[in-house]
CSV table of C-alpha atoms and ligand atoms in Angstrom, one decimal:
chain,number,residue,atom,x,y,z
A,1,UNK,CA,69.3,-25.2,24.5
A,2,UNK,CA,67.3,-21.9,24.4
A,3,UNK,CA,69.4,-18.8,24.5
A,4,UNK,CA,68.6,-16.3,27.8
A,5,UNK,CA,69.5,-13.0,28.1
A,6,UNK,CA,71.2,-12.1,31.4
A,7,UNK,CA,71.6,-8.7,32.1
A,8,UNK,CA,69.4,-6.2,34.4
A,9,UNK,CA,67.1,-3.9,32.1
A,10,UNK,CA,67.0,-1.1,34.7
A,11,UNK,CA,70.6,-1.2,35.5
A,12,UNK,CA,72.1,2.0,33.7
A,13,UNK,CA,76.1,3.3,33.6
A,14,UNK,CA,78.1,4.6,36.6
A,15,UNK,CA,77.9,8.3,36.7
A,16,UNK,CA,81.5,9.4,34.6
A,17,UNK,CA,84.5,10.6,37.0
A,18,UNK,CA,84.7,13.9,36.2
A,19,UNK,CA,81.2,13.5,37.8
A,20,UNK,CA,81.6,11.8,40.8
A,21,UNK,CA,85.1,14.6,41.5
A,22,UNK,CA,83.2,17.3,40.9
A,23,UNK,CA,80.0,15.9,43.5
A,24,UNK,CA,83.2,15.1,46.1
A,25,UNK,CA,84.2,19.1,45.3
A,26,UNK,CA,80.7,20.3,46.6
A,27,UNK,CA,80.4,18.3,49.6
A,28,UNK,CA,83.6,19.1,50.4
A,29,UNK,CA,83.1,22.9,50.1
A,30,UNK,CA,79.9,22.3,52.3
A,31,UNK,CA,78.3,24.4,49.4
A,32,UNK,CA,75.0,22.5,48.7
A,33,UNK,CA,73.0,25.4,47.9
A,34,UNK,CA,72.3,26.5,44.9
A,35,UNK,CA,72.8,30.0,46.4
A,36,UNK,CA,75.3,29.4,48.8
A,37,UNK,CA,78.2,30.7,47.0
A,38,UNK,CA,81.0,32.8,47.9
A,39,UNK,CA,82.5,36.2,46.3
A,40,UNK,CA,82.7,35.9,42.6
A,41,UNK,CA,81.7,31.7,42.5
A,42,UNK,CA,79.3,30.5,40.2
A,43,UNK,CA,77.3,27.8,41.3
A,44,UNK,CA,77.1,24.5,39.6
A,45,UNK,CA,73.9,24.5,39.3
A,46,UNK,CA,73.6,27.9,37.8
A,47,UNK,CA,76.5,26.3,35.2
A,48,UNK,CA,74.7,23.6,34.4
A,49,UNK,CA,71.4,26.0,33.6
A,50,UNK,CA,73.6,28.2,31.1
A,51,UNK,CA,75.3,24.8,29.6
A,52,UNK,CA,71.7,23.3,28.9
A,53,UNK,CA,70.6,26.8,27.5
A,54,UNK,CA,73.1,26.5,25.0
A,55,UNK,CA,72.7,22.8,24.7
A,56,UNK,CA,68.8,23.9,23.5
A,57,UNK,CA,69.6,26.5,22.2
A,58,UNK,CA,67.3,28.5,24.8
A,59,UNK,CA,67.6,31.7,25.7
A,60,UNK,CA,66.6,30.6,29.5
A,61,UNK,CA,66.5,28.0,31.6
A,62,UNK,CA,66.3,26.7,35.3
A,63,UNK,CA,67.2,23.8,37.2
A,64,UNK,CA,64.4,22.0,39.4
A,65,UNK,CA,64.5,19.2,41.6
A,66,UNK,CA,62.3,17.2,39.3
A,67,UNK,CA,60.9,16.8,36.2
A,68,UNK,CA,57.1,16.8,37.6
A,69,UNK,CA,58.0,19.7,39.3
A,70,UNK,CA,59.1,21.4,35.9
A,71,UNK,CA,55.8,20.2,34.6
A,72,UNK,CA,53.9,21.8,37.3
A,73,UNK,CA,55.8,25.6,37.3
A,74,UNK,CA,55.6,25.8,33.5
A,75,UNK,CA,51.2,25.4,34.1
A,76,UNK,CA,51.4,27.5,36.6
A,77,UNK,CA,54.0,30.0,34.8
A,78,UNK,CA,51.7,30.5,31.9
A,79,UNK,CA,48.7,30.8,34.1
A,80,UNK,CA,47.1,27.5,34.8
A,81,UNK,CA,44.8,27.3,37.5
A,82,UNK,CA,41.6,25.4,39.6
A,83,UNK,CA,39.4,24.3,37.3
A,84,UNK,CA,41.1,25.0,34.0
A,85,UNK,CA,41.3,21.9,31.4
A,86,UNK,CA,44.2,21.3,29.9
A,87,UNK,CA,44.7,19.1,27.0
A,88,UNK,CA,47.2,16.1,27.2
A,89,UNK,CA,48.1,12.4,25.5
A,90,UNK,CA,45.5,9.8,26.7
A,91,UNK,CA,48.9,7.4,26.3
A,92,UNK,CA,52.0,8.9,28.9
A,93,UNK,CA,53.4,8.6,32.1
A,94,UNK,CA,51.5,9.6,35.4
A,95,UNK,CA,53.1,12.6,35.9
A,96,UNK,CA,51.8,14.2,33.5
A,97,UNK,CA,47.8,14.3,34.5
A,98,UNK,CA,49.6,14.6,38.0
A,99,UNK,CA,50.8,18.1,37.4
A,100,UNK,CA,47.8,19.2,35.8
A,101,UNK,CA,45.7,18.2,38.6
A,102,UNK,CA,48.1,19.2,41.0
A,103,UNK,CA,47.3,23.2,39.9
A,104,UNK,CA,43.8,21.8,40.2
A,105,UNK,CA,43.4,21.8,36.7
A,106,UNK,CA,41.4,19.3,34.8
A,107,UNK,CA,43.3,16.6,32.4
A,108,UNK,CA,41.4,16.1,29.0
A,109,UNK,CA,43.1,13.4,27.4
A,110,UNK,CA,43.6,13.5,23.4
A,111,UNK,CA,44.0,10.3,21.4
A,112,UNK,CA,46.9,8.6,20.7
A,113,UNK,CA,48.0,7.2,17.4
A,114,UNK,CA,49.4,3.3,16.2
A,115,UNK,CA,52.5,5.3,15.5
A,116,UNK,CA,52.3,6.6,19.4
A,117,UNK,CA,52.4,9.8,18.8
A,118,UNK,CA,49.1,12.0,19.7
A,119,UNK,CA,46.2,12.5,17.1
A,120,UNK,CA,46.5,15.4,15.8
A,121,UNK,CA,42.5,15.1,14.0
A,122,UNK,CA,41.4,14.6,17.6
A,123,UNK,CA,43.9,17.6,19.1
A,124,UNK,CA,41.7,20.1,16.4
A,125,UNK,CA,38.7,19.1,17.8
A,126,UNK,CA,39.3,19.2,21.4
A,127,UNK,CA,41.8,22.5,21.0
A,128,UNK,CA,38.5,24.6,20.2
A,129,UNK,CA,36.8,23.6,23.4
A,130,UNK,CA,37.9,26.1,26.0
A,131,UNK,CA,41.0,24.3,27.4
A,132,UNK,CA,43.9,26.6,28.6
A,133,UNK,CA,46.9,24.7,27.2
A,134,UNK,CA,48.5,21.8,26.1
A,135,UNK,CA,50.4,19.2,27.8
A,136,UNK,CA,52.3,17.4,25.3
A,137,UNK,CA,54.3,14.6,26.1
A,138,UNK,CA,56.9,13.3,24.3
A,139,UNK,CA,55.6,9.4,25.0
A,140,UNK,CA,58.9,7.1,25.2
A,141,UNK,CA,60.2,9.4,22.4
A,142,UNK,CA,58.1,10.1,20.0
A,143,UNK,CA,57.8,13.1,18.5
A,144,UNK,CA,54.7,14.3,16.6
A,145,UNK,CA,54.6,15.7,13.5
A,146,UNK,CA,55.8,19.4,15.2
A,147,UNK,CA,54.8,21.8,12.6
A,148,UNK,CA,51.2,20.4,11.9
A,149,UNK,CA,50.6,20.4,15.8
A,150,UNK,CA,51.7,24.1,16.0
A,151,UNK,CA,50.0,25.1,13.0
A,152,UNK,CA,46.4,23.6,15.2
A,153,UNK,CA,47.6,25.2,18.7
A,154,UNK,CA,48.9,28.5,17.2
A,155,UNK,CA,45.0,28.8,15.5
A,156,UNK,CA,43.3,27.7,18.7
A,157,UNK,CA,45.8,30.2,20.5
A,158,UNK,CA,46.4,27.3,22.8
A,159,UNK,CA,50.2,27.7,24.4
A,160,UNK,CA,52.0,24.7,23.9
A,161,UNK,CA,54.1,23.0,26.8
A,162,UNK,CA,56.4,20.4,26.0
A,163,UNK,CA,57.1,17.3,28.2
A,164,UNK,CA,60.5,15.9,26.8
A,165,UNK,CA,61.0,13.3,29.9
A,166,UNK,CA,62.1,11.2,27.4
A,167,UNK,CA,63.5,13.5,23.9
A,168,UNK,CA,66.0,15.0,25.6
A,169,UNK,CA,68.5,15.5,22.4
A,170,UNK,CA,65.6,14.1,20.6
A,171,UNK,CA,64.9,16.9,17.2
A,172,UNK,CA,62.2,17.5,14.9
A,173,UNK,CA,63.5,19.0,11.4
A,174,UNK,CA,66.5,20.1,13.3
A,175,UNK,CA,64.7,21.8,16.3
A,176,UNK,CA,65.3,20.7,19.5
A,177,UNK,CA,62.4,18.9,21.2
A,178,UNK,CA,61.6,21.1,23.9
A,179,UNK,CA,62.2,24.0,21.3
A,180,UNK,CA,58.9,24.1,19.7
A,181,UNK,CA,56.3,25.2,22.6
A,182,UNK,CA,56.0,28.0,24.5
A,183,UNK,CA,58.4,26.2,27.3
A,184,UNK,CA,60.3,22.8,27.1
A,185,UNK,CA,60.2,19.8,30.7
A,186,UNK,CA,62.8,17.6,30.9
A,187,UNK,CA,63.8,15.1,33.7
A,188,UNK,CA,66.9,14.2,35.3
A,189,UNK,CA,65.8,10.9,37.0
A,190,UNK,CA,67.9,7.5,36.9
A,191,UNK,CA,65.8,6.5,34.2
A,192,UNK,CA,65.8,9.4,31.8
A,193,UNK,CA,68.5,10.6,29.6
A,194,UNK,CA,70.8,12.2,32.2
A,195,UNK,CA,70.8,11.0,35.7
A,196,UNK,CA,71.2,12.4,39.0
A,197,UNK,CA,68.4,10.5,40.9
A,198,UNK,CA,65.8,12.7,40.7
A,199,UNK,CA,66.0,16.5,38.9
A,200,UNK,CA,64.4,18.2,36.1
A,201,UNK,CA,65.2,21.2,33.7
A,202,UNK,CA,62.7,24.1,32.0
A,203,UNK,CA,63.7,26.0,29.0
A,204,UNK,CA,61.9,29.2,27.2
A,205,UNK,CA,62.6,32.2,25.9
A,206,UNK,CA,59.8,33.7,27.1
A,207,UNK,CA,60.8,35.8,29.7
A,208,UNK,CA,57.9,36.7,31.5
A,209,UNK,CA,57.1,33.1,31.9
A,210,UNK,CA,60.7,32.0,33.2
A,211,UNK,CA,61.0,34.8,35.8
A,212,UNK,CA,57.8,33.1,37.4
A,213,UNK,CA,58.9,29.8,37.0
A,214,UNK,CA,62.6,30.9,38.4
A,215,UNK,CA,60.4,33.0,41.4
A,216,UNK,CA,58.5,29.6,41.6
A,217,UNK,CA,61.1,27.3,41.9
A,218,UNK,CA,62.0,29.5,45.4
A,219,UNK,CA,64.5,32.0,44.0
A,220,UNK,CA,63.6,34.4,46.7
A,221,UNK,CA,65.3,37.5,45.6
A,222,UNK,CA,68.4,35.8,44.3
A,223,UNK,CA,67.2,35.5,41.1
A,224,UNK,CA,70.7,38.0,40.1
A,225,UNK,CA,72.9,35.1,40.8
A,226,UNK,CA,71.4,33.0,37.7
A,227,UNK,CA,72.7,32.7,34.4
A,228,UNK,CA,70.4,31.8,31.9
A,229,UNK,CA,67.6,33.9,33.5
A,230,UNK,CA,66.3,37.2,32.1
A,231,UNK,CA,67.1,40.7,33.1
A,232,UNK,CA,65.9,41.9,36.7
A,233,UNK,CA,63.2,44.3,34.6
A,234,UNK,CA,61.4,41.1,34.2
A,235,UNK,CA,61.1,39.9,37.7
A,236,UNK,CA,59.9,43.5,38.9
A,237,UNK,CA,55.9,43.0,39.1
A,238,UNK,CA,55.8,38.9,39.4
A,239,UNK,CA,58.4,38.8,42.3
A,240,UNK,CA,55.9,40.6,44.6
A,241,UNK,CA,53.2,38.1,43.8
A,242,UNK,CA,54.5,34.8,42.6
A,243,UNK,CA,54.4,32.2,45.4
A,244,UNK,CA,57.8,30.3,46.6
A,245,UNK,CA,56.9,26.7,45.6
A,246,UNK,CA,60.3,25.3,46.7
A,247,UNK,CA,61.4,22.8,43.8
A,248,UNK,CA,65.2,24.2,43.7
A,249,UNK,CA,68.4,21.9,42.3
A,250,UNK,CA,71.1,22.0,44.3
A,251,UNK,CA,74.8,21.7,43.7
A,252,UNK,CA,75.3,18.6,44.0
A,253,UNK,CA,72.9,17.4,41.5
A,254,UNK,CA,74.1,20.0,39.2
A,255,UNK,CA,77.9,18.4,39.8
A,256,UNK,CA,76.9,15.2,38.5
A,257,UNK,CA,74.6,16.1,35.5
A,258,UNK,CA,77.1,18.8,33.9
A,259,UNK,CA,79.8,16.0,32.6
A,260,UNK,CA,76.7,14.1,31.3
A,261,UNK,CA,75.5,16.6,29.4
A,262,UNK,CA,78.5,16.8,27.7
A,263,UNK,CA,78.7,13.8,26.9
A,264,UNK,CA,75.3,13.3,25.6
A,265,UNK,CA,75.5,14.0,22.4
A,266,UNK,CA,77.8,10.5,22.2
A,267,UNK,CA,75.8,8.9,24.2
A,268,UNK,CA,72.8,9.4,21.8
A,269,UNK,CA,74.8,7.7,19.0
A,270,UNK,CA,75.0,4.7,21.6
A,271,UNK,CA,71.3,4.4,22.3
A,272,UNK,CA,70.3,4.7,18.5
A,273,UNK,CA,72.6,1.8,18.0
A,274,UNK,CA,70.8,-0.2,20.2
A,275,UNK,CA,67.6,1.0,19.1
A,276,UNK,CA,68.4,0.1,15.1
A,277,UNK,CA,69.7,-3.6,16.1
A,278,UNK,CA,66.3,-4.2,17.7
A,279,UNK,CA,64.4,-2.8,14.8
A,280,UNK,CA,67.1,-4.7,12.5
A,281,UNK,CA,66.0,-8.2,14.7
A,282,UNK,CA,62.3,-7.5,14.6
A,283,UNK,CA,61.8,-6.4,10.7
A,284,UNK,CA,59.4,-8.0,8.8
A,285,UNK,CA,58.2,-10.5,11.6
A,286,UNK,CA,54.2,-11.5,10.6
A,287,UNK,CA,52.0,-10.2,13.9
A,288,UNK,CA,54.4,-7.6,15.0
A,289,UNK,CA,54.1,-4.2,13.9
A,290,UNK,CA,57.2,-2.0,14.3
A,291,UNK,CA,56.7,2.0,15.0
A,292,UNK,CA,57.6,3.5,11.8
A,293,UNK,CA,59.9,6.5,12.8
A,294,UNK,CA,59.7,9.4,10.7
A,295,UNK,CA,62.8,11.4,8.5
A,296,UNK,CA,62.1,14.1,10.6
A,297,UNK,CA,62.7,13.0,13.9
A,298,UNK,CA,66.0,12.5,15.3
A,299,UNK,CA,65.5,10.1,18.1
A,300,UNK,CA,67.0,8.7,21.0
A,301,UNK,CA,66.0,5.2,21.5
A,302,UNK,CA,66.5,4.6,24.9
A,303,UNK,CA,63.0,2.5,24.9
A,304,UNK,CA,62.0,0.7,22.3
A,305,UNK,CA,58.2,-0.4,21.5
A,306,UNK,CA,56.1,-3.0,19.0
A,307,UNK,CA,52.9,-3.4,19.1
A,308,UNK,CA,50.8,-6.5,18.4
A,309,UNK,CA,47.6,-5.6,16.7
A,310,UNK,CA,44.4,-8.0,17.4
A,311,UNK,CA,46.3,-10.0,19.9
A,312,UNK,CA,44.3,-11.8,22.5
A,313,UNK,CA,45.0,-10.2,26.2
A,314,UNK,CA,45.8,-14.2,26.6
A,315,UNK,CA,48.4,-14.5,23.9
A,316,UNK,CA,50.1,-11.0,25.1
A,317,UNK,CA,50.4,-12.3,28.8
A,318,UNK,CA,52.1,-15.5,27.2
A,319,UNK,CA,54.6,-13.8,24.9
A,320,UNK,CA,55.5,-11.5,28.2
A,321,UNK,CA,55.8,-14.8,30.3
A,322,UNK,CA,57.6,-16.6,27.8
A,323,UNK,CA,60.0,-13.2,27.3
A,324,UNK,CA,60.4,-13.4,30.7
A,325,UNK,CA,61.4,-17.0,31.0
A,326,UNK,CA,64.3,-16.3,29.3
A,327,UNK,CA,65.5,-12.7,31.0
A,328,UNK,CA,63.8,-10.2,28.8
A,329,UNK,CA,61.5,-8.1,30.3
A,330,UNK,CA,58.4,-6.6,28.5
A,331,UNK,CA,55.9,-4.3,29.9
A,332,UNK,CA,52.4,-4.6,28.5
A,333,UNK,CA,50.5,-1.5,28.6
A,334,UNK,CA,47.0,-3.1,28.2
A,335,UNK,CA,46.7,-5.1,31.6
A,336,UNK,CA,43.8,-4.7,33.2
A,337,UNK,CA,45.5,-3.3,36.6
A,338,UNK,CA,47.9,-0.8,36.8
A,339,UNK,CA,51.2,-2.7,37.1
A,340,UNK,CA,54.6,-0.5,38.3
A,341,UNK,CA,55.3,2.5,36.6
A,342,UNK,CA,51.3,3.6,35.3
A,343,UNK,CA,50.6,4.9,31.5
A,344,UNK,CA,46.8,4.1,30.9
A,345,UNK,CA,44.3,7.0,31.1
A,346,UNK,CA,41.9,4.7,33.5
A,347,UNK,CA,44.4,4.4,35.9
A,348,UNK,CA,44.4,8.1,37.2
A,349,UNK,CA,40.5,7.9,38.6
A,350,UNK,CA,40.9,12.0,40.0
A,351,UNK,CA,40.3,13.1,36.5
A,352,UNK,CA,37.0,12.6,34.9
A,353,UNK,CA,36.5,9.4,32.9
A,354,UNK,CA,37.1,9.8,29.1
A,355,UNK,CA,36.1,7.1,26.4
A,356,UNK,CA,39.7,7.0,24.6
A,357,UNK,CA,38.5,4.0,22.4
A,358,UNK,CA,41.6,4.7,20.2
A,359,UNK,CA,44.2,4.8,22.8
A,360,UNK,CA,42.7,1.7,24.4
A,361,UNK,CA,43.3,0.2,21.3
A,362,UNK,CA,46.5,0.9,20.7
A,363,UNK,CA,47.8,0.3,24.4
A,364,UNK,CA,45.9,-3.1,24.3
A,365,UNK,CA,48.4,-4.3,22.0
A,366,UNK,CA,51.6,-2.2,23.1
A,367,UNK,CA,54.7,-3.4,24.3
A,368,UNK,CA,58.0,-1.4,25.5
A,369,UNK,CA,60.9,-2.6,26.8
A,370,UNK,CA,63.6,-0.4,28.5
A,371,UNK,CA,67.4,-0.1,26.3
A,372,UNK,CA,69.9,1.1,28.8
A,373,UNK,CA,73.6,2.0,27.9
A,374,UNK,CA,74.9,-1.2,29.8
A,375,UNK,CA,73.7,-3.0,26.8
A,376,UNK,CA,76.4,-3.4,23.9
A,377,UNK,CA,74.5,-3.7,20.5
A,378,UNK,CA,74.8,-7.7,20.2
A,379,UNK,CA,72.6,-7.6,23.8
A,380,UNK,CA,70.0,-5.9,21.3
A,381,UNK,CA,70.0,-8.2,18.6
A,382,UNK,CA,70.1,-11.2,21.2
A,383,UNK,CA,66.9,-9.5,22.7
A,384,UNK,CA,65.6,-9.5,19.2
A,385,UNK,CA,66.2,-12.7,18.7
A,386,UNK,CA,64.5,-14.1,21.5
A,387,UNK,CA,61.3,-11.8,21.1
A,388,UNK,CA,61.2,-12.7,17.5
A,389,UNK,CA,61.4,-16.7,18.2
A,390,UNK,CA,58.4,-16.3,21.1
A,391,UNK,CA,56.3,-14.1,18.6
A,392,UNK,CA,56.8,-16.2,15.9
A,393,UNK,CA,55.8,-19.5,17.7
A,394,UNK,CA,52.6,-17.6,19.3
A,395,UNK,CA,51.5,-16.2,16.0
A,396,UNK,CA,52.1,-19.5,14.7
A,397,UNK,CA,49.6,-21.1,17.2
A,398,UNK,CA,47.4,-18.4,16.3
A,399,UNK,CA,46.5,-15.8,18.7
A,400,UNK,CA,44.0,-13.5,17.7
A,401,UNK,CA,41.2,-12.3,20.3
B,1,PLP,C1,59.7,10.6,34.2
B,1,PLP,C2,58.6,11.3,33.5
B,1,PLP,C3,58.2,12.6,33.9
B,1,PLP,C4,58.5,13.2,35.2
B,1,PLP,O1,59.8,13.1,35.7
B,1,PLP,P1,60.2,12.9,37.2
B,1,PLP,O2,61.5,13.6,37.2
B,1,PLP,O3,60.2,11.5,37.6
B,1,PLP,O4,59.2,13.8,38.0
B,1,PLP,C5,57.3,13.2,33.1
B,1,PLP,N1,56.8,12.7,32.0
B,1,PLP,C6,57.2,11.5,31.5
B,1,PLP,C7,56.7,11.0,30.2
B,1,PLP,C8,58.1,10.8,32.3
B,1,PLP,O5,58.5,9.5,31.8
């Protein structure tokens, strides 16, 4: 008999107890709003800014209602507007191109490496040519190396913002991802690192740039009752002309997220485990290239990808049937349609076609597959297992295109 794996891969934890009492707190108080508070109360959600401040070690940050939306107030923060291109990874998650083009901003899409993070030899050449920022996203974790890309945006004078959707606690050489840019995006939804359905976080410590985002995010003139926001002086000339774009947090979000953050630095032990019994399973398998992850990242492997270089589209789509015969899901990112959630640069038609023959290289032979926390390590070497027994067979029968 075969062995199967059983288990859901988009099931994650319970949200902790101290969690779910302090969400049953809020709707009790009737409180919802993030600036519905009474006499000398401090909003949860205006806690949870100041405890993911220090958590960054940020000098500001606010609370959104998701992480698109962070995306979309830091462009507009730092000035993004129609027409203006901004540079992002040809390989990430629709979101990102969505946020540009929802300023009305133009994505150019930058290379991605076989190490999945973005070309930095294609980032010099496309940070000379007139774009206003950059978008860089943090693909399923990994993290670039940080001090090369700012050396290239610093000399182009391109501001740097940071999509950490998925590097949440994720470092480079000690900084916090998120820590390196001009302003740090980070997600709250069920599938990210903390999860309260939907909800996203900015950090900067810029604070020109976070009184419009807080303005932004529909502050009105309540902006005093924050925490982790800069001084009234530097809401005096934005607050008369920065547009309420309502995108607030409320309490109850707030409620569940602040016990997670605590515990998320043990948490990110957990998912590493997970993440080092898969690379432990897959080592050394002929046909299967692991990512290599660099000493200077500290990662959080809540995902974890292989790619198979020269495979046949053919031989992919029978490894992910075969996976999938026996209850592990992969996703492929090279199918020809856009399947669930979308990643390929030719799936998002409203920007400009770009030839991205690297990146389509790459994603024709990527696979990822989801590592929640209801997995126990021996669910990762089982998953191993099985991957490595369907690879080997396939590569055996020969597979190339
Ligand atoms: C999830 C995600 C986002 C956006 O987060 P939402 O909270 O779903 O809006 C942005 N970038 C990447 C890479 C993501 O995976």
């Amino acid at each position: 008999m075969q062995e199967r794996f059983n288990k859901p891969f988009t099931q994650q934890e319970p949200i902790p107890e101290a969690g779910i009492e302090a969400a049953l707190r809020v709707m009790r108080s009737g409180r919802l709003h993030r600036y519905n508070t009474v006499g000398e109360e401090i909003s949860e959600t205006a806690l949870l800014e100041e405890e993911f401040a220090a958590f960054t070690g940020a000098r500001y940050c606010l609370a959104v209602a998701s992480g698109g939306y962070a995306l979309g107030a830091a462009l507009r923060a730092i000035g993004v507007g129609p027409g203006d291109r901004v540079l992002t990874n040809g390989f990430t998650l629709a979101p990102v191109p969505g946020a540009i083009a929802a300023v009305g901003a133009v994505p150019v899409f930058v290379e991605v490496t076989e190490d999945l993070t973005i070309d930095l030899g294609d980032l010099a050449a496309k940070a000379g040519q007139g774009a206003k920022a950059l978008l860089l996203s943090h693909m399923r974790g990994h993290i670039c190396d940080m001090d090369r890309l700012m050396a290239i945006c610093n000399a182009a004078g391109l501001p740097v913002i940071e999509d950490c959707a998925h590097t949440m606690g994720g470092a480079w050489r000690g900084a916090p991802s998120g820590r390196h840019g001009v302003v740090g995006c980070y997600s709250t939804q069920t599938y990210k690192h903390m999860n309260s359905g939907e909800g996203g976080l900015l950090v900067s410590d810029d604070a020109d740039l976070m009184a419009r985002a807080i303005l932004l995010s529909g502050s009105y003139m309540l902006f005093g009752r924050h925490r982790a926001a800069p001084p009234p002086a530097a809401f005096e000339a934005a607050r008369w002309i920065t547009p309420n774009v309502s995108g607030r947090m409320d309490n109850l979000r707030a409620a569940i997220l602040r016990p997670q953050l605590a515990d998320l630095p043990r948490q990110i032990v957990r998912w590493n485990g997970l993440y080092r019994a898969m690379e432990a399973g897959l080592a050394d398998l002929p046909g299967l290239r692991l990512v290599p992850r660099p000493q200077e990242e500290s990662i959080v492997g809540s995902s974890f990808q292989f790619l198979l270089p020269e495979w046949g589209p053919e031989a992919v789509l029978a490894l992910v049937a075969r996976c999938l015969e026996r209850g592990v899901e992969l996703k492929w990112f090279g199918a020809a349609e856009p399947v669930a959630f979308t990643s390929r640069h030719d799936s998002w038609r409203y920007a400009p076609a770009q030839s991205l023959p690297q990146t389509d290289r790459v994603l024709a032979g990527l696979i990822d597959l989801r590592l929640p926390l209801t997995f126990a390590p021996e669910d990762a070497a089982q998953i191993a297992r099985i991957i490595r027994a369907e690879v080997s067979a396939l590569w055996q029968a020969g597979v190339r295109a």
